[in-house]
JSON list of C-alpha atoms in Angstrom, two decimals:
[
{"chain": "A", "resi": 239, "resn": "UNK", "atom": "CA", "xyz": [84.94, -20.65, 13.88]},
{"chain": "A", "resi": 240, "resn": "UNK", "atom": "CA", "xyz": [85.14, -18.94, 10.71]},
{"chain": "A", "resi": 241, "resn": "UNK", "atom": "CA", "xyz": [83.20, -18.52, 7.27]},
{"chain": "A", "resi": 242, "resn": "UNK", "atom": "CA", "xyz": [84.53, -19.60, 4.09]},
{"chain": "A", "resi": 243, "resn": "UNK", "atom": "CA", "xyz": [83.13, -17.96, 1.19]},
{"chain": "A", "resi": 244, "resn": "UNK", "atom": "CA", "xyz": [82.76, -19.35, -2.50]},
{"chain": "A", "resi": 245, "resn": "UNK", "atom": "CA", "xyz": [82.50, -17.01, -5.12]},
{"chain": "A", "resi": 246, "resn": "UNK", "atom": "CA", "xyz": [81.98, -18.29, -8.51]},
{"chain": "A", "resi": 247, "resn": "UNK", "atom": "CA", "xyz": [83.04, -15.16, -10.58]},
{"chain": "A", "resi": 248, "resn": "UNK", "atom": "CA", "xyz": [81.21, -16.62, -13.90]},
{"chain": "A", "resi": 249, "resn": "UNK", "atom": "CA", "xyz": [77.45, -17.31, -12.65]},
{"chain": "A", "resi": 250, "resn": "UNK", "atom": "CA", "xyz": [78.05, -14.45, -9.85]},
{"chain": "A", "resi": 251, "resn": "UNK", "atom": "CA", "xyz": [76.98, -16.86, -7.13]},
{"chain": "A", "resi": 252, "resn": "UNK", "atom": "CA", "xyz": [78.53, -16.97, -3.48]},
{"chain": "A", "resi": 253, "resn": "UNK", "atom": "CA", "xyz": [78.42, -19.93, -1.20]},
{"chain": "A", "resi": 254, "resn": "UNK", "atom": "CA", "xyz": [79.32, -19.81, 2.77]},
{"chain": "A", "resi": 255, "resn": "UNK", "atom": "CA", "xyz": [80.65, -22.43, 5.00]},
{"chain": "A", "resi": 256, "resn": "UNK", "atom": "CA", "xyz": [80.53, -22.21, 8.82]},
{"chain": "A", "resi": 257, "resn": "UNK", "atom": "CA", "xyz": [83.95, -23.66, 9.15]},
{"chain": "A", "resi": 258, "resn": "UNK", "atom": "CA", "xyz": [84.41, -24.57, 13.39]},
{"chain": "A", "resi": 259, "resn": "UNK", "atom": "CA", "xyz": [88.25, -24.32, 14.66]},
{"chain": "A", "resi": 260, "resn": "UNK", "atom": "CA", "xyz": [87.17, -25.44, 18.20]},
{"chain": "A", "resi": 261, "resn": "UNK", "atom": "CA", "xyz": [88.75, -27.91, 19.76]},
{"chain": "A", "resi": 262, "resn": "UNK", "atom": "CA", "xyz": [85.45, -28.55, 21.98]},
{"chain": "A", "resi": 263, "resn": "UNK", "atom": "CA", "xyz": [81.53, -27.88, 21.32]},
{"chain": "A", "resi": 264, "resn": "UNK", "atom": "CA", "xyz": [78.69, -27.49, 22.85]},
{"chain": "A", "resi": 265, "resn": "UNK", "atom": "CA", "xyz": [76.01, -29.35, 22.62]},
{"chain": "A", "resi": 266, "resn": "UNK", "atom": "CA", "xyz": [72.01, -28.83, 24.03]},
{"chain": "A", "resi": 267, "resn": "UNK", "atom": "CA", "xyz": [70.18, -32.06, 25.01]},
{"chain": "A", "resi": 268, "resn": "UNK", "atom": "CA", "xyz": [66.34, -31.40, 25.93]},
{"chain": "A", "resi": 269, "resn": "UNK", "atom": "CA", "xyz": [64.72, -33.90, 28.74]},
{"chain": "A", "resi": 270, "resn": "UNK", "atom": "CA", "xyz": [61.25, -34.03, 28.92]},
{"chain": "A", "resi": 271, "resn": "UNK", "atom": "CA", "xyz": [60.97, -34.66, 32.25]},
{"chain": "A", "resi": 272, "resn": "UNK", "atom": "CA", "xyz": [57.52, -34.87, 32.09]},
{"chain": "A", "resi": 273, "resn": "UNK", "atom": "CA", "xyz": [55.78, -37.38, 34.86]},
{"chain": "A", "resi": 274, "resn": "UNK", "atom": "CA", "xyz": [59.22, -37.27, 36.95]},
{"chain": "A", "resi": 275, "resn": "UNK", "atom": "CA", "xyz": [58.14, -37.70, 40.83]},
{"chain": "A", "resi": 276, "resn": "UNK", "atom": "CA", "xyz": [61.41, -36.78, 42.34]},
{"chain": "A", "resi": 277, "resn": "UNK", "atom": "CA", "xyz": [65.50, -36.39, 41.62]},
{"chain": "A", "resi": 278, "resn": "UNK", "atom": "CA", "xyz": [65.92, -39.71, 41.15]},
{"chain": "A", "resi": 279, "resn": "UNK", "atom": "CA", "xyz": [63.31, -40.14, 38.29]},
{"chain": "A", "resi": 280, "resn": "UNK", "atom": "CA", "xyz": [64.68, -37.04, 36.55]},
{"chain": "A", "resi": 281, "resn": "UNK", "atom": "CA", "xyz": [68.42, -38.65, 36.91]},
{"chain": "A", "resi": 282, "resn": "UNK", "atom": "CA", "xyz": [67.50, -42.19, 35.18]},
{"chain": "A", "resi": 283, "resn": "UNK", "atom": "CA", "xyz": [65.67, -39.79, 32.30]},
{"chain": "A", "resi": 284, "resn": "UNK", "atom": "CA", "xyz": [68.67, -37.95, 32.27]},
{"chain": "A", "resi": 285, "resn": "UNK", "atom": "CA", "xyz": [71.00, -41.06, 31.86]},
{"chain": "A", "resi": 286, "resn": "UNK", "atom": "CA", "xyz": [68.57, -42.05, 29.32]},
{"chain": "A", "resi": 287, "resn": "UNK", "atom": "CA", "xyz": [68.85, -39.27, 27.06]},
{"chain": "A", "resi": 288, "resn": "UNK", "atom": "CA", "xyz": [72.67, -39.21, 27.71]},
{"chain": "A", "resi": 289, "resn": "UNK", "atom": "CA", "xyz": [72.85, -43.13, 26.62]},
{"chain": "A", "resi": 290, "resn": "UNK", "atom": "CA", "xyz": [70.89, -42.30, 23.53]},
{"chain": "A", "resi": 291, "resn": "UNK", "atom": "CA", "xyz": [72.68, -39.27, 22.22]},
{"chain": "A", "resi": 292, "resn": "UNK", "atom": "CA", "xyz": [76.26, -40.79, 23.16]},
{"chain": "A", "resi": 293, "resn": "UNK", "atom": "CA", "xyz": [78.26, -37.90, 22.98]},
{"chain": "A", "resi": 294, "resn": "UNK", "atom": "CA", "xyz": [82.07, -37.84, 23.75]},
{"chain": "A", "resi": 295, "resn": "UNK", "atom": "CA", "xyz": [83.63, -36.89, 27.32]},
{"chain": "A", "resi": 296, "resn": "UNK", "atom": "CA", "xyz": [85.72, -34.71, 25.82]},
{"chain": "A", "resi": 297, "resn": "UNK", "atom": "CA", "xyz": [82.51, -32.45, 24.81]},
{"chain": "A", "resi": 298, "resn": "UNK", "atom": "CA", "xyz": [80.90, -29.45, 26.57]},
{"chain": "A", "resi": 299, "resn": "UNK", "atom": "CA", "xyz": [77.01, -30.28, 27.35]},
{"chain": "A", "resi": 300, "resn": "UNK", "atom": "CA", "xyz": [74.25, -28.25, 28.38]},
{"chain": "A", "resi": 301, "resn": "UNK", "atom": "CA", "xyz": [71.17, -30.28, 29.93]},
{"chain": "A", "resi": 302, "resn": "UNK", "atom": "CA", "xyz": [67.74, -28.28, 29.66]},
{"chain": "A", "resi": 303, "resn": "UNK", "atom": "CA", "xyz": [65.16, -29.98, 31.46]},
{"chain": "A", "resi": 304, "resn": "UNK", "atom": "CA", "xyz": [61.63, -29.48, 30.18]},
{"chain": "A", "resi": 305, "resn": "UNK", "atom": "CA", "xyz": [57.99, -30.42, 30.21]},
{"chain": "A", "resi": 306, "resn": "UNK", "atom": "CA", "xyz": [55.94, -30.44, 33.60]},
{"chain": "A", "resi": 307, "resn": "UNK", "atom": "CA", "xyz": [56.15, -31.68, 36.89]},
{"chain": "A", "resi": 308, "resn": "UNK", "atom": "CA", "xyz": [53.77, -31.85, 39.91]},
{"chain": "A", "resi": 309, "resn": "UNK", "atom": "CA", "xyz": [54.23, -29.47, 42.05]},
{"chain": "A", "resi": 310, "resn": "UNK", "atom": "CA", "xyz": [55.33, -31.66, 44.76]},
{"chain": "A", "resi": 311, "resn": "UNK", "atom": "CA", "xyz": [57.51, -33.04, 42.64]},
{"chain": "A", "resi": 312, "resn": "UNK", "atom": "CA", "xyz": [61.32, -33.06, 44.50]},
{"chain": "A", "resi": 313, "resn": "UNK", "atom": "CA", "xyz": [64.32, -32.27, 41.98]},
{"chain": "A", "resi": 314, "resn": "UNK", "atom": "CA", "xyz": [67.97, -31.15, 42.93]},
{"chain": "A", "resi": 315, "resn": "UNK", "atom": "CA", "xyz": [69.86, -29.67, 39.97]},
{"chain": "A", "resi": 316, "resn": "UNK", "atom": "CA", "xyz": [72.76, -29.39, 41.90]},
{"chain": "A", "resi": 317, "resn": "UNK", "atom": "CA", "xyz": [72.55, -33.23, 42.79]},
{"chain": "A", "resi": 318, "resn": "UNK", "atom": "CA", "xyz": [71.93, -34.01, 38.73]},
{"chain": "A", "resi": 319, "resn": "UNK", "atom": "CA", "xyz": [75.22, -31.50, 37.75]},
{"chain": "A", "resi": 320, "resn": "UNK", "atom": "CA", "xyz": [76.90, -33.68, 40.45]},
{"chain": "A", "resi": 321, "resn": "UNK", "atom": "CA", "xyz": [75.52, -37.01, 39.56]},
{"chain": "A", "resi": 322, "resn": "UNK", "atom": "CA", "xyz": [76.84, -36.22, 35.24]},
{"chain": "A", "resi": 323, "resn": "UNK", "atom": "CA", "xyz": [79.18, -33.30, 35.91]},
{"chain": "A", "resi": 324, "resn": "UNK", "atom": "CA", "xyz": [82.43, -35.89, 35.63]},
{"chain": "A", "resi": 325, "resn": "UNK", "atom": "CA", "xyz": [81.67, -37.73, 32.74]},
{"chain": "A", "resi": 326, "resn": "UNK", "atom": "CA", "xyz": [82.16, -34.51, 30.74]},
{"chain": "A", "resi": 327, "resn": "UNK", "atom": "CA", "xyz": [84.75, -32.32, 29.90]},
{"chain": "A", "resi": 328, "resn": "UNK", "atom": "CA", "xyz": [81.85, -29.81, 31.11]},
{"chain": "A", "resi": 329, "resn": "UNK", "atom": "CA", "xyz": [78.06, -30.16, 32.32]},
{"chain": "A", "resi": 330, "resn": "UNK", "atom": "CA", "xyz": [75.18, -27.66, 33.32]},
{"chain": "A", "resi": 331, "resn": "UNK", "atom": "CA", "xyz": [71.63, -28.55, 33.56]},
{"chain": "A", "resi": 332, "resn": "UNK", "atom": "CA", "xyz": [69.20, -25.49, 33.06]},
{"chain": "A", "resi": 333, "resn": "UNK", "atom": "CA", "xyz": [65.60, -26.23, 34.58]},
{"chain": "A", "resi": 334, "resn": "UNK", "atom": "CA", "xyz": [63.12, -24.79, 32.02]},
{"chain": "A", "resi": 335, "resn": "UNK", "atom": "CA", "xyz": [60.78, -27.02, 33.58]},
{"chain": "A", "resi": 336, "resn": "UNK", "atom": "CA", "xyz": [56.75, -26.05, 34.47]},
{"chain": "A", "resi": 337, "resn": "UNK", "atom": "CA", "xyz": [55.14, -26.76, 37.83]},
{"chain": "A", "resi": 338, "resn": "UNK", "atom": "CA", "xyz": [51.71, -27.97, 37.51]},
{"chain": "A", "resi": 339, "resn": "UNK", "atom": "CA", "xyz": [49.20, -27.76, 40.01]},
{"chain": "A", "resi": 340, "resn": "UNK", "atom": "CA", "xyz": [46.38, -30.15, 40.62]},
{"chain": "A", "resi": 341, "resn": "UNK", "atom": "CA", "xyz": [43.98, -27.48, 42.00]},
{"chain": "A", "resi": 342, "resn": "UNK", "atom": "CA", "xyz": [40.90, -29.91, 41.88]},
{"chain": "A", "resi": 343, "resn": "UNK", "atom": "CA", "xyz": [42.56, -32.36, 44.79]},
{"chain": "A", "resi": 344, "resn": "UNK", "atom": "CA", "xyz": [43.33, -29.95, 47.33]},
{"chain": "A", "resi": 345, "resn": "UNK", "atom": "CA", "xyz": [40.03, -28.07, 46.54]},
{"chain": "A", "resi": 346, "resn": "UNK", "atom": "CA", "xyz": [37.78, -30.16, 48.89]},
{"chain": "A", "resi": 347, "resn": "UNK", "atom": "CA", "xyz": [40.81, -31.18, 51.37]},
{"chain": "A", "resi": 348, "resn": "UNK", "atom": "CA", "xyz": [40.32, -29.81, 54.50]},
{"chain": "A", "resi": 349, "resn": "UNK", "atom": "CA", "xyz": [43.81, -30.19, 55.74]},
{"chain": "A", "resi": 350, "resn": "UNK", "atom": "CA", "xyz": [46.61, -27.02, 56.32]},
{"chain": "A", "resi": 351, "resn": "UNK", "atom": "CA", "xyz": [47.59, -28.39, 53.29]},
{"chain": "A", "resi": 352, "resn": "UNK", "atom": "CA", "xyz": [44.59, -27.68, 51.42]},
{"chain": "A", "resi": 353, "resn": "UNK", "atom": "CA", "xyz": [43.84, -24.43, 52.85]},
{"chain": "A", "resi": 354, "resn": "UNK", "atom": "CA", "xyz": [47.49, -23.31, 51.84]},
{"chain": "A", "resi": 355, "resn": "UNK", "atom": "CA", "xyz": [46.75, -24.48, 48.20]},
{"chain": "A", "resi": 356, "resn": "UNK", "atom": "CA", "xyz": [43.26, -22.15, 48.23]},
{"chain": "A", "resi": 357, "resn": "UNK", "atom": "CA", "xyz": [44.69, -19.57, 49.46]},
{"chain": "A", "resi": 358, "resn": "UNK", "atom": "CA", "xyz": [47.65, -18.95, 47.47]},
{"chain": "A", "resi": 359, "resn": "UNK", "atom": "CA", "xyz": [45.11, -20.00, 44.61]},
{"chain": "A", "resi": 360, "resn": "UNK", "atom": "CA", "xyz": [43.02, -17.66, 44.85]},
{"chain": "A", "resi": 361, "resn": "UNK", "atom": "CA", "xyz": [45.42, -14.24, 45.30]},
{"chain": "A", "resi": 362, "resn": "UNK", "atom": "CA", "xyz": [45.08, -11.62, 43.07]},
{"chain": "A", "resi": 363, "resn": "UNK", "atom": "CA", "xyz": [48.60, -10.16, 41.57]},
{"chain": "A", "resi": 364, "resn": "UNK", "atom": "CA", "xyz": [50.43, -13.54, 40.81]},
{"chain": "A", "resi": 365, "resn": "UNK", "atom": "CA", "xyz": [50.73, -15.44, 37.10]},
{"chain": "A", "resi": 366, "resn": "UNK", "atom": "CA", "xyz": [49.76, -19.03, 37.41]},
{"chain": "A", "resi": 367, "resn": "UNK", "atom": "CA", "xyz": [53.39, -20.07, 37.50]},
{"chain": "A", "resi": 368, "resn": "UNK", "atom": "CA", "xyz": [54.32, -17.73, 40.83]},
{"chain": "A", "resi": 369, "resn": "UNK", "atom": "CA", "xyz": [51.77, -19.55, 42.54]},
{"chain": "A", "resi": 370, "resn": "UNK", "atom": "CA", "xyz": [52.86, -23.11, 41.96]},
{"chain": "A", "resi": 371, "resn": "UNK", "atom": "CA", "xyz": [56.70, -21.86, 42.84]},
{"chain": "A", "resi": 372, "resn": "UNK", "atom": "CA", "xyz": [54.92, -20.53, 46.17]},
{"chain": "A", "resi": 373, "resn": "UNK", "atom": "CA", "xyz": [52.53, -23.63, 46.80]},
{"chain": "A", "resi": 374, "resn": "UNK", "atom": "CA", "xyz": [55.56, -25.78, 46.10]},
{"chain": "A", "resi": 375, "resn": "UNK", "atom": "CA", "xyz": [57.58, -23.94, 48.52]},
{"chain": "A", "resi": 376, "resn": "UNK", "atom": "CA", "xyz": [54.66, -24.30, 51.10]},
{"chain": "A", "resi": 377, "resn": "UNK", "atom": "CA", "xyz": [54.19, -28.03, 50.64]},
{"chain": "A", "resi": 378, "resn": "UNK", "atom": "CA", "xyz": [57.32, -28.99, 50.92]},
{"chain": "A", "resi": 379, "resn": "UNK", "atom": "CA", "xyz": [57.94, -26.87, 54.30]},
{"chain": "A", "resi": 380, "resn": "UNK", "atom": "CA", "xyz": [54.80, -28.57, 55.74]},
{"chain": "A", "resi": 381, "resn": "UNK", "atom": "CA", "xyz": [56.33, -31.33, 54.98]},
{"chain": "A", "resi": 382, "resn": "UNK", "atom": "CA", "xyz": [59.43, -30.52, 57.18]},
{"chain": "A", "resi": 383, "resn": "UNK", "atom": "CA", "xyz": [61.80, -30.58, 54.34]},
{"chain": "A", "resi": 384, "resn": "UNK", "atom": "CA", "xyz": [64.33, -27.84, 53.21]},
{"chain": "A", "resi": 385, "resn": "UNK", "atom": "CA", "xyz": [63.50, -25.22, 50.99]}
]
């Protein structure tokens, strides 16, 4: 795009105009994914949000997901880009998402689980958001899935 300047040479005021020569823009849709217990969840919030806003196929669209999730909380951004991806001229979905971490439930469990959970807990050197990535990580190996 380009600006247009107004000069009014009598009062000595100047005006600009963001004037866009784009054929395409982008646009930024926040999801508050919030509560969200797995892909699926996150998807229908997405196709929410995407119903509301209606925005053209033609556009360019940049998904940022946000709010917090449980830590055991499964989500594929890949899947998501793949699931909206061709209803758009172009999709990406940024996860700016926060794990949260329910210390207080695994605190008295006396399952690998729960000792994992202390553990990592209780290191010195990590912020509080390392140690959900790593507890998340851990659950969901104990629980035989991919990481």
């Amino acid at each position: 795009g380009f600006v247009l300047l107004h000069v009014d040479e009598d009062s000595g005021t100047c005006t600009r105009e963001f004037v866009p020569f784009a054929a395409r823009t982008v646009h930024v849709l926040e999801v508050d994914i919030t509560g969200c217990r797995n892909t699926p969840d996150i998807g229908k919030k997405i196709g929410q949000a995407l119903e509301e806003a209606s925005y053209s196929s033609r556009c360019m669209l940049k998904i940022v997901l946000t709010g917090n999730v449980d830590v055991e909380c499964e989500k594929n951004v890949e899947i998501l880009t793949q699931q909206f991806a061709p209803a758009y001229y172009f999709l990406k979905i940024q996860d700016q998402s926060a794990l949260c971490v329910d210390f207080h439930l695994f605190a008295k469990d006396e399952s690998l689980k729960g000792e994992f959970v202390r553990t990592v807990w209780a290191a010195d050197g990590l912020g509080q958001e390392e140690k959900a990535a790593i507890i998340r990580c851990g659950i969901r190996a104990l629980g035989g899935e991919t990481i």
